[in-house]
Coordinates of C-alpha atoms in Angstrom, one line a residue:
Chain F
M65 CA -18.5 -8.1 40.6
S66 CA -16.2 -10.5 42.1
D67 CA -14.5 -13.2 40.3
S68 CA -16.9 -16.1 41.7
G69 CA -19.8 -14.3 40.6
V70 CA -18.9 -14.1 37.0
A71 CA -17.9 -17.8 37.2
S72 CA -21.1 -19.0 38.7
I73 CA -23.3 -16.6 36.0
F74 CA -21.0 -18.6 33.2
L75 CA -21.8 -21.9 34.9
Q76 CA -25.4 -21.3 35.4
N77 CA -26.0 -20.3 31.9
L78 CA -23.8 -22.6 29.9
P79 CA -26.0 -23.3 27.0
V80 CA -26.6 -19.8 25.8
M81 CA -23.1 -18.7 26.6
V82 CA -21.7 -20.5 23.9
V83 CA -23.8 -18.2 21.5
A84 CA -24.0 -15.1 23.6
I85 CA -20.3 -14.5 24.1
P86 CA -19.1 -14.3 20.6
L87 CA -22.5 -12.3 19.6
L88 CA -22.1 -9.6 22.3
L89 CA -18.3 -9.3 21.9
A90 CA -19.0 -8.7 18.2
A91 CA -20.6 -5.6 18.9
I92 CA -17.6 -4.4 21.0
V93 CA -15.0 -5.5 18.7
A94 CA -16.8 -3.9 15.8
V95 CA -15.7 -0.3 17.2
V96 CA -12.2 -1.3 18.5
P97 CA -9.9 1.0 16.4
V98 CA -7.0 -1.4 17.1
P99 CA -6.6 -4.6 15.1
R100 CA -4.4 -6.4 17.5
L101 CA -7.0 -5.9 20.3
A102 CA -9.7 -6.9 18.4
W103 CA -8.1 -10.3 17.3
M104 CA -7.5 -11.0 21.1
L105 CA -11.2 -10.1 22.4
A106 CA -12.3 -12.3 19.3
L107 CA -9.7 -15.2 20.5
A108 CA -10.9 -14.9 24.2
G109 CA -14.6 -14.7 23.1
I110 CA -14.5 -17.8 21.0
G111 CA -12.1 -19.3 23.5
G112 CA -15.2 -18.8 26.0
S113 CA -17.2 -20.5 23.9
F114 CA -15.0 -23.5 23.4
L115 CA -14.7 -23.6 27.4
A116 CA -18.7 -23.6 27.6
A117 CA -19.0 -26.5 25.0
I118 CA -16.5 -28.6 26.6
L119 CA -18.2 -28.2 30.0
L120 CA -21.6 -29.0 28.2
Q121 CA -20.3 -31.9 26.9
S122 CA -19.0 -33.6 29.9
I123 CA -22.3 -32.6 31.4
T124 CA -24.4 -34.1 28.9
Q125 CA -22.3 -37.6 29.0
S126 CA -23.8 -38.0 32.6
V127 CA -27.0 -36.0 32.4
G128 CA -27.9 -37.1 28.7
R129 CA -29.7 -33.6 28.1
V130 CA -29.7 -29.9 28.9
T131 CA -32.2 -27.5 28.3
Y132 CA -32.4 -23.6 28.9
H133 CA -35.2 -21.2 28.7
L134 CA -34.3 -17.8 27.3
G135 CA -35.8 -15.4 29.6
N136 CA -37.2 -17.9 31.9
W137 CA -40.4 -18.2 29.5
E138 CA -41.6 -21.9 29.7
P139 CA -41.1 -23.6 26.5
P140 CA -43.4 -24.2 24.0
W141 CA -44.2 -20.4 24.1
G142 CA -40.4 -19.1 25.1
I143 CA -37.3 -20.0 23.1
E144 CA -35.6 -22.8 24.5
F145 CA -31.9 -23.9 23.9
V146 CA -31.6 -28.0 23.9
V147 CA -28.5 -29.5 24.4
D148 CA -27.9 -33.3 24.1
S149 CA -25.1 -35.3 23.2
A150 CA -25.4 -34.8 19.5
T151 CA -25.3 -31.0 20.1
S152 CA -22.7 -31.0 22.4
L153 CA -20.5 -33.0 20.4
T154 CA -20.9 -30.6 17.3
L155 CA -20.3 -27.6 19.6
V156 CA -17.2 -28.9 21.0
V157 CA -15.6 -29.6 17.2
M158 CA -17.0 -26.2 15.9
S159 CA -15.7 -23.8 18.8
G160 CA -12.4 -25.8 18.9
L161 CA -11.9 -25.8 15.3
A162 CA -13.0 -22.0 15.2
F163 CA -10.6 -21.3 18.1
L164 CA -7.7 -22.6 16.2
A165 CA -8.6 -20.8 13.0
T166 CA -8.9 -17.6 14.8
L167 CA -5.5 -18.3 16.6
F168 CA -4.4 -18.6 12.7
A169 CA -6.3 -15.8 11.4
R170 CA -4.3 -13.0 12.8
G171 CA -1.2 -13.6 10.7
S172 CA -3.1 -14.9 7.6
L173 CA -5.3 -11.9 7.5
L174 CA -2.7 -9.6 7.9
A175 CA -1.5 -10.6 4.5
E176 CA -4.7 -11.1 2.6
I177 CA -7.1 -8.4 3.5
N178 CA -7.0 -4.6 3.4
H179 CA -5.5 -3.5 6.8
K180 CA -8.3 -0.7 7.2
D181 CA -10.8 -3.6 7.1
L182 CA -9.0 -5.7 9.8
G183 CA -10.5 -4.7 13.1
K184 CA -14.3 -4.9 11.6
C185 CA -13.2 -8.2 10.0
Y186 CA -13.0 -9.7 13.6
A187 CA -16.6 -8.3 14.3
A188 CA -18.0 -10.3 11.3
W189 CA -15.8 -13.1 12.4
L190 CA -17.5 -13.4 15.9
L191 CA -21.0 -13.0 14.5
A192 CA -20.4 -15.7 11.9
C193 CA -19.2 -18.1 14.7
G194 CA -22.1 -16.9 17.1
G195 CA -24.7 -17.3 14.3
L196 CA -23.3 -21.1 13.6
F197 CA -23.0 -22.2 17.4
G198 CA -26.9 -20.5 17.7
L199 CA -28.0 -22.6 14.9
V200 CA -26.7 -26.0 16.6
G201 CA -27.9 -25.0 20.1
T202 CA -31.4 -23.7 19.4
G203 CA -34.6 -25.8 20.0
D204 CA -36.7 -23.0 18.3
A205 CA -37.8 -23.7 14.7
F206 CA -37.9 -19.9 13.8
N207 CA -35.3 -18.8 15.9
L208 CA -33.0 -21.4 13.6
F209 CA -34.1 -19.2 10.7
V210 CA -32.7 -15.9 12.6
F211 CA -29.2 -17.8 13.2
L212 CA -29.2 -19.1 10.0
E213 CA -29.4 -15.6 8.4
I214 CA -26.9 -13.9 10.9
S215 CA -24.3 -16.5 10.1
A216 CA -25.0 -16.2 6.4
L217 CA -24.8 -12.5 6.0
S218 CA -21.4 -12.3 8.1
S219 CA -20.1 -15.1 6.2
V220 CA -20.8 -13.3 3.0
I221 CA -19.0 -10.2 4.5
L222 CA -16.2 -12.3 5.2
I223 CA -16.0 -13.9 2.2
S224 CA -16.1 -10.5 0.2
M225 CA -13.0 -9.4 2.3
G226 CA -11.1 -11.7 -0.1
A227 CA -11.4 -8.9 -2.3
G228 CA -8.1 -7.3 -1.0
T229 CA -6.2 -9.7 -3.0
D230 CA -8.7 -11.0 -5.6
R231 CA -12.1 -9.1 -6.9
R232 CA -13.4 -12.7 -7.9
A233 CA -14.3 -12.8 -4.0
L234 CA -17.1 -10.3 -4.5
S235 CA -18.9 -12.0 -7.0
A236 CA -18.6 -15.3 -4.9
G237 CA -19.9 -13.3 -2.0
F238 CA -22.8 -12.2 -4.0
N239 CA -23.7 -15.5 -5.4
Y240 CA -23.6 -17.2 -1.9
L241 CA -25.9 -14.3 -0.6
I242 CA -28.5 -14.8 -3.2
I243 CA -28.3 -18.9 -3.1
G244 CA -28.3 -18.7 0.8
A245 CA -31.1 -16.5 1.1
V246 CA -33.2 -18.3 -1.3
G247 CA -32.4 -21.4 0.8
A248 CA -33.2 -19.7 4.0
T249 CA -36.4 -18.4 2.7
F250 CA -37.5 -22.0 1.7
Y251 CA -36.8 -23.2 4.9
V252 CA -39.3 -20.1 6.5
I253 CA -41.9 -21.3 4.1
G254 CA -41.5 -24.8 5.3
V255 CA -41.7 -23.7 9.0
G256 CA -44.9 -21.6 8.1
F257 CA -46.5 -24.7 6.8
L258 CA -45.9 -26.5 10.0
Y259 CA -47.0 -23.5 12.2
A260 CA -50.3 -23.7 10.3
I261 CA -51.1 -27.1 10.8
T262 CA -49.5 -27.3 14.5
G263 CA -49.5 -23.7 15.9
T264 CA -46.2 -24.0 17.6
L265 CA -42.5 -23.6 16.8
N266 CA -40.4 -25.0 19.6
I267 CA -38.9 -28.4 17.8
V268 CA -39.9 -30.9 20.5
D269 CA -43.6 -29.8 20.7
L270 CA -43.5 -29.5 16.9
A271 CA -42.2 -33.2 16.7
A272 CA -44.7 -34.6 19.0
R273 CA -47.8 -32.8 17.2
I274 CA -46.2 -33.7 13.6
S275 CA -46.4 -37.2 14.9
D276 CA -50.1 -36.8 16.2
I277 CA -51.1 -35.5 12.6
G278 CA -49.1 -38.0 11.1
G279 CA -49.7 -36.9 7.3
G280 CA -51.6 -34.5 4.9
A281 CA -50.4 -32.3 2.0
A282 CA -49.2 -29.2 4.1
L283 CA -47.2 -31.6 6.5
Y284 CA -45.3 -32.9 3.3
A285 CA -44.8 -29.4 1.7
G286 CA -43.3 -28.3 4.9
F287 CA -41.1 -31.0 5.2
G288 CA -40.0 -30.5 1.3
F289 CA -39.6 -26.6 1.8
I290 CA -37.4 -27.2 5.0
I291 CA -35.2 -30.2 3.7
A292 CA -34.5 -28.4 0.5
G293 CA -33.5 -25.1 2.3
I294 CA -31.1 -26.7 4.9
M295 CA -29.6 -28.8 1.9
V296 CA -28.5 -25.5 0.1
K297 CA -27.0 -24.3 3.3
A298 CA -25.1 -27.6 4.0
A299 CA -24.0 -27.6 0.2
I300 CA -25.3 -31.0 -0.7
F301 CA -24.9 -31.7 -4.4
P302 CA -26.6 -30.0 -6.5
V303 CA -26.9 -27.5 -4.7
H304 CA -23.6 -27.1 -3.6
I305 CA -22.9 -24.6 -6.5
W306 CA -22.2 -21.5 -4.2
L307 CA -19.7 -23.3 -2.2
P308 CA -16.3 -23.7 -4.5
A309 CA -16.1 -20.1 -5.5
A310 CA -16.9 -19.1 -2.0
Y311 CA -14.1 -20.9 -0.3
G312 CA -11.8 -20.7 -3.1
Y313 CA -11.9 -16.9 -3.1
A314 CA -12.5 -16.0 0.5
P315 CA -9.2 -14.9 2.6
S316 CA -7.5 -18.3 3.8
A317 CA -8.4 -17.8 7.3
V318 CA -12.2 -17.5 6.4
S319 CA -11.9 -20.8 4.2
S320 CA -10.5 -22.5 7.0
L321 CA -13.3 -21.3 9.4
L322 CA -16.1 -21.9 7.1
A323 CA -14.9 -25.1 5.7
A324 CA -14.5 -26.6 9.4
I325 CA -17.6 -25.1 10.7
A326 CA -20.5 -23.6 8.6
T327 CA -21.5 -26.6 6.3
K328 CA -21.2 -29.0 9.6
A329 CA -23.6 -26.9 11.5
A330 CA -25.9 -27.3 8.6
L331 CA -25.4 -30.9 8.4
Y332 CA -26.2 -31.1 12.0
V333 CA -29.4 -29.2 11.4
L334 CA -30.2 -31.5 8.6
A335 CA -29.8 -34.6 11.0
R336 CA -31.9 -32.7 13.5
M337 CA -34.7 -32.1 11.1
L338 CA -34.9 -35.7 9.6
F339 CA -34.5 -37.4 13.0
T340 CA -36.1 -35.3 15.5
L341 CA -38.6 -33.0 14.0
F342 CA -39.9 -35.1 11.3
E343 CA -39.4 -38.7 13.7
G344 CA -43.2 -39.2 13.9
V345 CA -43.5 -39.3 10.1
P346 CA -41.1 -42.3 9.1
A347 CA -42.7 -43.0 5.8
I348 CA -42.0 -39.5 4.5
T349 CA -38.3 -39.4 5.8
E350 CA -37.7 -43.0 4.5
I351 CA -38.5 -41.5 1.0
A352 CA -36.3 -38.6 1.5
L353 CA -33.4 -40.6 2.7
N354 CA -33.7 -43.4 0.2
Y355 CA -34.6 -41.5 -3.0
V356 CA -33.0 -38.0 -2.5
I357 CA -30.3 -37.9 0.3
I358 CA -28.5 -41.2 -0.5
P359 CA -28.3 -40.7 -4.5
L360 CA -27.4 -37.0 -4.2
S361 CA -24.7 -37.6 -1.7
L362 CA -23.2 -40.3 -3.9
A363 CA -23.4 -38.1 -7.1
G364 CA -21.9 -35.1 -4.9
I365 CA -18.9 -37.4 -4.0
F366 CA -18.1 -38.3 -7.4
V367 CA -18.8 -34.7 -9.0
G368 CA -16.6 -33.0 -6.2
T369 CA -13.7 -35.6 -6.6
I370 CA -13.8 -35.4 -10.5
M371 CA -14.0 -31.6 -10.6
A372 CA -11.1 -31.3 -7.9
I373 CA -9.1 -33.6 -10.3
Y374 CA -9.4 -31.3 -13.2
E375 CA -9.0 -28.1 -11.0
K376 CA -5.5 -26.2 -11.1
D377 CA -6.1 -23.6 -8.2
I378 CA -5.4 -25.5 -5.1
K379 CA -8.2 -23.5 -2.9
I380 CA -10.9 -24.4 -5.3
L381 CA -9.7 -27.9 -5.7
L382 CA -10.0 -28.1 -1.9
A383 CA -13.4 -26.7 -1.7
Q384 CA -14.5 -28.9 -4.5
S385 CA -13.3 -31.6 -2.4
S386 CA -15.4 -30.3 0.6
V387 CA -18.4 -31.1 -2.0
A388 CA -17.7 -34.7 -2.1
Q389 CA -16.5 -35.0 1.7
I390 CA -20.0 -33.5 2.7
G391 CA -21.4 -36.2 0.5
Y392 CA -19.8 -38.7 2.8
I393 CA -21.5 -37.3 5.8
S394 CA -24.8 -36.9 4.3
L395 CA -24.4 -40.6 3.2
G396 CA -24.0 -41.6 6.8
F397 CA -27.1 -39.7 7.7
G398 CA -29.0 -41.3 4.7
L399 CA -28.2 -44.9 5.9
A400 CA -30.7 -43.8 9.1
S401 CA -28.9 -46.4 11.4
A402 CA -27.0 -45.8 14.5
A403 CA -23.9 -46.7 13.2
G404 CA -24.3 -44.6 9.9
V405 CA -25.1 -41.5 12.0
S406 CA -22.2 -42.0 14.2
A407 CA -20.1 -42.5 11.3
S408 CA -21.4 -39.1 10.0
F409 CA -20.5 -37.4 13.3
I410 CA -16.7 -38.9 13.5
H411 CA -16.6 -37.5 9.6
I412 CA -17.8 -34.1 10.9
A413 CA -15.1 -34.0 13.2
N414 CA -12.6 -35.3 11.5
H415 CA -13.4 -33.5 8.1
A416 CA -13.1 -29.9 10.2
L417 CA -9.8 -31.3 11.2
I418 CA -8.8 -32.3 7.8
K419 CA -9.9 -29.1 5.7
G420 CA -9.7 -26.6 8.5
G421 CA -5.9 -27.8 8.3
L422 CA -5.4 -27.7 4.6
F423 CA -7.0 -24.7 4.1
M424 CA -4.6 -23.2 7.1
A425 CA -1.6 -24.8 5.2
V426 CA -2.6 -23.1 1.7
G427 CA -3.3 -19.6 3.7
S428 CA 0.5 -20.2 5.0
F429 CA 1.9 -20.7 1.2
V430 CA -0.4 -17.7 0.3
A431 CA 1.1 -15.2 3.1
A432 CA 4.6 -16.2 2.1
L433 CA 4.2 -16.4 -1.6
G434 CA 1.9 -13.0 -1.9
S435 CA 0.1 -14.5 -5.0
R436 CA -2.7 -17.5 -5.4
A437 CA -2.0 -20.7 -4.6
N438 CA -2.1 -22.9 -7.8
M439 CA 0.0 -25.5 -9.8
N440 CA 2.2 -23.0 -11.0
S441 CA 3.2 -21.0 -7.8
F442 CA 3.3 -24.7 -5.8
V443 CA 6.4 -25.8 -8.0
G444 CA 9.1 -27.3 -5.7
I445 CA 7.5 -25.4 -2.9
G446 CA 7.9 -28.4 -0.4
R447 CA 11.7 -27.5 -0.2
R448 CA 10.9 -23.8 -0.2
M449 CA 8.7 -24.0 2.9
P450 CA 9.3 -27.6 4.4
I451 CA 7.5 -26.9 7.8
T452 CA 4.3 -25.8 6.2
A453 CA 4.5 -28.4 3.6
A454 CA 4.8 -31.3 5.9
A455 CA 1.6 -30.1 8.0
F456 CA -0.3 -30.2 4.5
M457 CA 1.0 -33.6 3.8
V458 CA -0.2 -34.9 7.1
C459 CA -3.5 -33.3 6.4
G460 CA -3.8 -34.3 2.8
L461 CA -2.9 -37.9 3.8
S462 CA -5.7 -37.8 6.3
L463 CA -8.0 -36.5 3.5
A464 CA -7.2 -39.6 1.5
G465 CA -7.8 -41.9 4.7
L466 CA -4.4 -43.2 5.3
P467 CA -4.0 -45.4 8.4
L468 CA -3.1 -43.9 11.6
T469 CA -4.6 -40.7 10.4
A470 CA -8.0 -39.2 11.6
G471 CA -9.5 -39.7 7.9
F472 CA -8.8 -43.6 8.0
I473 CA -11.1 -43.7 11.2
S474 CA -14.1 -41.7 9.2
K475 CA -13.8 -44.3 6.1
L476 CA -13.4 -47.3 8.6
Y477 CA -16.6 -46.5 10.3
L478 CA -18.5 -45.1 7.2
I479 CA -17.7 -48.4 5.2
R480 CA -18.5 -50.7 8.4
A481 CA -22.0 -48.8 8.5
I482 CA -22.5 -49.3 4.9
L483 CA -21.7 -53.0 5.1
S484 CA -24.0 -53.7 8.1
V485 CA -27.2 -52.6 5.9
D486 CA -25.7 -54.8 3.0
A487 CA -25.2 -52.1 0.9
Y488 CA -22.4 -53.6 -1.0
L489 CA -22.7 -51.5 -4.1
I490 CA -22.4 -48.2 -2.2
A491 CA -19.8 -49.5 -0.3
A492 CA -17.7 -50.1 -3.4
L493 CA -18.7 -46.8 -4.9
V494 CA -17.3 -45.0 -1.4
L495 CA -13.9 -47.2 -1.9
L496 CA -13.9 -46.1 -5.7
S497 CA -14.1 -42.6 -4.9
S498 CA -11.4 -42.6 -2.2
A499 CA -9.3 -44.3 -4.6
L500 CA -10.2 -41.2 -7.2
S501 CA -9.2 -38.7 -4.4
L502 CA -5.6 -40.0 -4.6
I503 CA -5.5 -38.7 -7.7
Y504 CA -5.8 -34.7 -7.2
L505 CA -3.7 -35.5 -3.9
W506 CA -0.8 -37.1 -6.0
K507 CA -1.1 -34.1 -8.6
I508 CA -0.4 -31.5 -5.5
V509 CA 2.4 -33.9 -4.0
E510 CA 3.8 -34.2 -7.2
V511 CA 4.1 -30.5 -7.7
M512 CA 5.1 -29.5 -4.4
W513 CA 8.0 -32.2 -3.8
M514 CA 9.0 -34.0 -6.9
Q515 CA 9.6 -30.7 -9.0
P516 CA 12.7 -28.5 -8.4
A517 CA 11.9 -24.8 -7.5
P518 CA 12.5 -22.6 -10.1
A519 CA 15.7 -20.7 -10.3
K520 CA 16.3 -17.4 -8.9
S521 CA 13.0 -17.9 -6.7
P522 CA 13.1 -15.7 -3.6
Q523 CA 13.7 -17.0 -0.1
L524 CA 10.4 -17.7 1.6
V525 CA 10.0 -16.9 5.2
E526 CA 7.8 -19.4 7.3
N527 CA 6.2 -17.5 10.5
P528 CA 5.6 -19.5 13.7
A529 CA 2.5 -17.6 14.4
I530 CA 1.0 -19.0 11.1
Y531 CA 2.4 -22.5 11.5
L532 CA 2.1 -23.1 15.1
P533 CA -1.8 -23.4 14.8
L534 CA -1.6 -25.3 11.7
W535 CA 0.7 -28.0 13.1
I536 CA -1.6 -28.3 16.1
V537 CA -4.5 -29.2 13.9
A538 CA -2.1 -31.4 11.7
L539 CA -1.3 -33.1 15.1
G540 CA -4.9 -33.6 15.6
N541 CA -5.3 -35.5 12.6
I542 CA -2.8 -37.9 13.9
W543 CA -4.1 -38.0 17.4
F544 CA -7.7 -38.8 16.4
G545 CA -6.2 -41.4 13.9
V546 CA -4.4 -43.2 16.5
D547 CA -6.5 -43.0 19.5
A548 CA -10.2 -42.4 18.3
S549 CA -11.7 -43.7 21.4
W550 CA -13.1 -40.3 22.7
L551 CA -14.6 -39.3 19.3
V552 CA -16.0 -42.9 18.6
S553 CA -17.6 -43.0 22.1
A554 CA -19.0 -39.5 21.8
S555 CA -20.3 -40.0 18.0
R556 CA -22.1 -43.1 19.3
A557 CA -23.9 -40.9 22.1
A558 CA -24.8 -38.4 19.5
A559 CA -26.4 -41.0 17.4
A560 CA -28.0 -42.5 20.2
A561 CA -29.4 -39.1 21.2
L562 CA -30.8 -38.6 17.6
I563 CA -32.2 -41.9 16.5
G564 CA -32.0 -44.0 19.8
G565 CA -30.4 -47.7 19.9
G566 CA -26.9 -48.6 19.8
L567 CA -24.3 -49.8 17.6
Chain T
M265 CA -66.0 -21.7 -8.2
L266 CA -65.3 -17.9 -7.9
M267 CA -66.4 -17.7 -4.5
Q268 CA -63.8 -20.7 -3.9
L269 CA -61.1 -18.7 -5.6
A270 CA -61.9 -15.6 -3.5
S271 CA -61.6 -17.2 -0.3
I272 CA -58.2 -18.4 -0.9
W273 CA -57.2 -15.0 -2.7
N274 CA -54.3 -14.3 -0.4
Y275 CA -52.8 -17.9 -0.9
L276 CA -53.0 -17.5 -4.8
I277 CA -51.1 -14.1 -4.5
V278 CA -48.4 -15.6 -2.2
I279 CA -47.8 -18.6 -4.8
L280 CA -47.7 -16.0 -7.9
L281 CA -45.3 -13.6 -6.2
M282 CA -43.3 -16.7 -4.8
M283 CA -43.1 -17.9 -8.4
M284 CA -42.5 -14.4 -10.0
G285 CA -39.5 -13.9 -7.5
L286 CA -38.0 -17.2 -7.8
F287 CA -38.0 -16.6 -11.7
I288 CA -36.5 -13.3 -11.6
V289 CA -33.3 -14.7 -9.5
I290 CA -32.9 -17.5 -11.8
S291 CA -33.3 -15.8 -15.2
H292 CA -31.9 -12.2 -14.9
E293 CA -28.4 -11.7 -15.7
N294 CA -28.4 -8.0 -13.9
L295 CA -27.5 -8.2 -10.2
V296 CA -30.0 -5.5 -9.4
K297 CA -32.7 -7.3 -11.1
K298 CA -31.7 -10.5 -9.2
L299 CA -32.0 -8.6 -5.6
V300 CA -35.3 -7.5 -6.5
G301 CA -36.3 -10.9 -7.3
L302 CA -35.2 -12.1 -4.2
S303 CA -37.0 -9.3 -2.4
I304 CA -40.2 -10.3 -4.1
F305 CA -39.7 -13.7 -3.3
Q306 CA -39.2 -13.0 0.6
T307 CA -42.5 -10.8 0.5
S308 CA -44.5 -13.4 -0.9
V309 CA -43.5 -15.3 2.6
F310 CA -44.4 -12.7 4.6
L311 CA -47.8 -12.5 3.1
F312 CA -48.1 -16.1 3.5
Y313 CA -47.4 -15.8 7.3
I314 CA -49.8 -12.7 7.9
T315 CA -52.4 -14.7 6.1
L316 CA -52.0 -17.5 8.4
G317 CA -52.4 -15.2 11.5
R318 CA -56.0 -14.0 10.2
V319 CA -58.7 -16.0 12.3
S320 CA -62.1 -15.5 10.4
G321 CA -64.4 -12.8 12.6
G322 CA -61.2 -12.2 14.8
T323 CA -60.5 -8.7 15.8
A324 CA -57.3 -7.2 16.5
P325 CA -55.4 -9.0 19.4
I326 CA -56.1 -6.5 22.0
L327 CA -57.6 -8.0 25.4
T328 CA -61.3 -6.8 25.8
D329 CA -63.6 -7.6 28.6
A330 CA -66.0 -9.4 26.3
P331 CA -65.6 -13.1 27.1
D332 CA -66.5 -14.2 23.6
T333 CA -64.1 -12.0 21.5
V334 CA -62.3 -13.9 18.6
Y335 CA -58.6 -12.6 18.5
S336 CA -56.7 -12.9 15.1
N337 CA -53.2 -14.7 16.0
P338 CA -50.5 -11.9 16.6
L339 CA -47.4 -14.3 16.8
P340 CA -46.9 -14.7 12.8
H341 CA -47.1 -10.7 12.7
V342 CA -44.0 -10.6 15.1
L343 CA -42.3 -13.3 13.4
I344 CA -42.8 -11.5 10.1
L345 CA -41.3 -8.2 11.8
T346 CA -38.1 -10.4 12.2
A347 CA -38.1 -11.8 8.9
I348 CA -38.5 -8.0 7.5
V349 CA -35.6 -6.9 9.3
V350 CA -33.4 -9.8 7.9
G351 CA -34.8 -9.2 4.5
V352 CA -33.7 -5.6 4.7
A353 CA -30.4 -6.8 6.1
T354 CA -30.1 -9.0 3.1
I355 CA -31.0 -6.4 0.5
A356 CA -28.7 -3.8 1.8
L357 CA -25.7 -6.2 1.7
G358 CA -26.6 -7.2 -1.6
L359 CA -26.7 -3.4 -2.9
A360 CA -23.4 -2.8 -1.0
L361 CA -21.5 -5.7 -3.0
I362 CA -23.0 -4.7 -6.3
L363 CA -21.3 -1.4 -5.6
R364 CA -18.1 -3.0 -5.0
I365 CA -18.5 -5.3 -7.8
N366 CA -19.2 -2.4 -10.2
E367 CA -16.2 -0.9 -8.9
A368 CA -14.1 -3.9 -9.3
F369 CA -15.5 -5.7 -12.7
G370 CA -17.0 -2.1 -14.3
S371 CA -20.2 -4.0 -15.1
I372 CA -23.3 -5.6 -13.0
E373 CA -24.2 -7.8 -15.8
E374 CA -23.5 -11.5 -14.8
D375 CA -22.0 -12.8 -18.2
E376 CA -19.8 -9.6 -18.6
I377 CA -18.3 -10.1 -15.0
L378 CA -18.0 -14.0 -16.0
A379 CA -15.9 -12.8 -19.0
A380 CA -13.7 -10.8 -16.5
K381 CA -13.4 -13.5 -14.2
N382 CA -12.0 -15.9 -17.1
Q383 CA -9.5 -13.3 -18.0
S384 CA -8.5 -13.5 -14.3
A385 CA -8.2 -17.3 -14.2
A386 CA -6.0 -17.1 -17.4
A387 CA -3.6 -14.6 -15.8
D388 CA -3.6 -16.8 -12.8
M389 CA -1.9 -19.4 -14.5
M390 CA 0.7 -17.4 -16.3
P391 CA 4.0 -18.3 -14.6
S392 CA 5.6 -15.1 -15.6
K393 CA 3.7 -12.6 -13.5
P394 CA 1.9 -14.2 -10.5
G395 CA -0.6 -12.1 -8.7
A396 CA -1.3 -10.1 -11.6
D397 CA -5.0 -10.0 -10.9
S398 CA -6.9 -6.9 -9.6

């Protein structure tokens, strides 16, 4: 087949390419015996997804909405992929960060997992990415469940790979498997209720028919099961309990990938369910947002931050802080205003940059130290590994929300959105939690920079293959802090696509 | 009353299985039993969908020439075929993990694994021997 033929197939099938390239390559990568070749294929596959996502984003900016009918079956009978501004922004963020995490993975995984597992690890990596992209792209409620399980099972495999250095990764993986499967099953029960009253599975079609029905016990039961199931996947307090151990004991590259894209996909699905699927029953979504999502988000923000303050293991500390950051994102959705939802999308992108970068930095430390990253092994590491430590600082300051970093933009738009609905108490709580997050960051900074390295500590080598992707993410944190115009306008378009209206 | 119960018999079984499965997942310390509970929980959902597909007086959904034939809905069956495959994959992965957990911790009881994990956590914080775990 000629080059132009391949290119035109790619261009005509963009929405499905984002998902199909990683999934198909996963099958090939699983039997590739050379780890380096497997890594190159994985990088190429996710790069292909990233390219397709960028093209989709530019198309949705002008057209607004792209649909794709799998196998040319007309919806609502066939499975449909629906890509609007919200979908394409999420896909660009996810595939971009997944690409950088893959770039980083080569050096990091070499140091952290058994070498005989390396090749197969990339197959699970591709499956996880393809599953998560599919979760975002699909327009079919049951197909969404299948992608949920593809991504969950492959994530469990990736997390358990951490057993190469720490056996606790195995039980973390098992807990995620059980809790994740219960969450996904809740979702299927909910879809069953909706299918029973509407007889359709296409999300757009379902939304229209739910709007006609308008209420009833079966609809409310379906709503409850679906939202609860997705909340488990998005790790919203109090069903976040799988997350700290899973991210903490997974190989660092896997933590970086999952922290950047896994919960983000679930949060996107949560927004889709609340604002698209159940658009026609505002009474029930309003109750869910005001009495469930907002209080739980605030509780998660504080529980995550306070747990992080008392944590001594750096990776678990970062994972606990992720719980708090997820709280900020779901809080923005809870406001149910265009400003709130766009603030959430800004933070989805920025938090992916922040946590992706922080976990990469920790991965670099772990690769050089050869032991777990905690308050003991971190003593004086700032002077021993200055390049990595500087990138860690940039991402850390971004997490705290210092001006000129991406985190500041997130906080700014979130606070503005909260103030625009006159919720002064919530605004005060968000500011207070930001101040609290400085405590755990300062703890790390003090150990890293203020204390001298122990005598006789061996020379640590900084590997360019590891710190280059890290610095790309760190510079991304600064770039989106200085010039956020692209992200802000894309997030506004995403919010408009989800709930309509401007800022 | 009894007739009413009989007409929703399947749904009662679904609820019973669902509650039993979820209770086993939450309450048991043994990892294999947790997995069995999960399997029962998922099975209840399979039964739920299959029951939804039944149309009273419906025959197997194979096209006949008679114009007034009532067919059962085949779609839930197809969906559940997918869900069964997913369930099998979940259980298989879970069992494989339990094998590895048993090798690494010497136990599949959650409280004993927790005790072993606390030992590892204590070893992590010993400054003298970094990476003493596993």
